Amino acid sequence: MDSSTNKNQSALKVALISTGIECSVVSTAQSGWSISVHGDKLNIQPSTRDSVGRGTDLALCLMQESPNAQLVGIDIFNGQGKTTSTLLLKALEKALDLQCDVIVVCVHSFNESKGLRFSKICAYAERNGIPIVASAVFESPSYPSNIDTVFGCLSNADCRERMYVYESNFFDESHPHNGLFVLNGWWQGRFWGSEIATVRLAGEVTRLLEMGTPYSLLSVRLSLQAFVPFSEFGFV
């Protein structure tokens, strides 16, 4: 696919990598997938459920941000409180196989040994004009958010309305947050942090694609909408 153009004018397909989506609750969600490992065997099964209860809230927020998008939940938690880098990588591959238009990653990995695999998958997404929006962690580089072609996202409890970006023109390349966005992480009266902020950034990306913005201009357009988080002013 030509990465400089939007795929088509039909409803965009947005993958949400988290704990799955309860399709009976989220009207714009289509059947998703559950990815798990049992022994040495990788299992990828269709699923319409949320195994933990977190992904459905994320999907409801995403539906509010992007009401016209078709959501596809990919569960890599399988009822547990944590997951693995291997399952996250498989979920990214699955979202690409499904030809999703946007991939939203509401989980992160600190596994540096998997860095090359994350980089290869993200490079493939870039070549095919598929934006990946991923949650990040303050002061701790994580995958896939710290890869240059990924729209990494942080949040701050004081950030309620504006969108910020650690623009490289104002911050040194060695700055731990260089290139990362900061958005509102509040949802239904509770501070969720970077997961909800990531969903909100994905909503912005999806809206730009729906307007016909070329993939190659997404970063520029988002940066133009954002403020610079100078420490003396904070996230007001």
Steps between C-alpha positions, in 0.01 A plus 500: 500500500618855429576641844431855380127444455213383711382148421139574420202704606318220682495465879849465636591182686675569830669224698510539878764285669411453865267256678243460224166674441160390622321531168155495659592826676689684226276544197781582256708195594517202268619154594852516638773256593659337801868410488647270763772243560428156645819309554697542177191564289381841388121528484323767298121478534207723400355679799220743582591525868711711733693263725590761764256787460745771404489490122127567485538832682785592268281409203209711630733798524635427153145473364431844644812637333445318168130409467531392136788258544463122519678373810680167521604387847809283539531340843852409614422478873262201505353582839837572662647819642802495271610383158827440308703670231453196278122533512522873434713435192251238378215746554675761287554240228133398520382860467716538190368171358147633551596808297394737775530868416615606849655289777453613860732339756386550861781294647877533498811283518833568670661195336801642316585157357183526288588848375609387153175308445294799610702720262444266205125480558471877538709554186260275308205701631666824391570368150132415468372828639355352821545723806576334833398696809647361823500578871829610654644533850660808656878471537501137375551422129256230391393316187351571260452864609871593486533402133523810282217405265254435786277768651594453866272644764530603865257662739507727802226550759510877434454455126126534435434683175812576299721264304875535550803364320867484594595657170859429392549868409474587869644191671833328462499167315616331820194622692312189624168632369620637167225465241234377745153652527318576826119494515211481744502169688174552689192293421170491687640682802807278538859553393595208275828649384670422173250235387214747467738769373610257228140437402442875473809542281381209285172686463688802367694282257182331380324833445792627294491186285126534456559855376737362237828599667787304343687269737820691430347820643344356816793586725519856368126558537495362855801708601335814364197433722712443810661726758857466628515385867742753645564404864433849636143491372410136553208324331226761538 
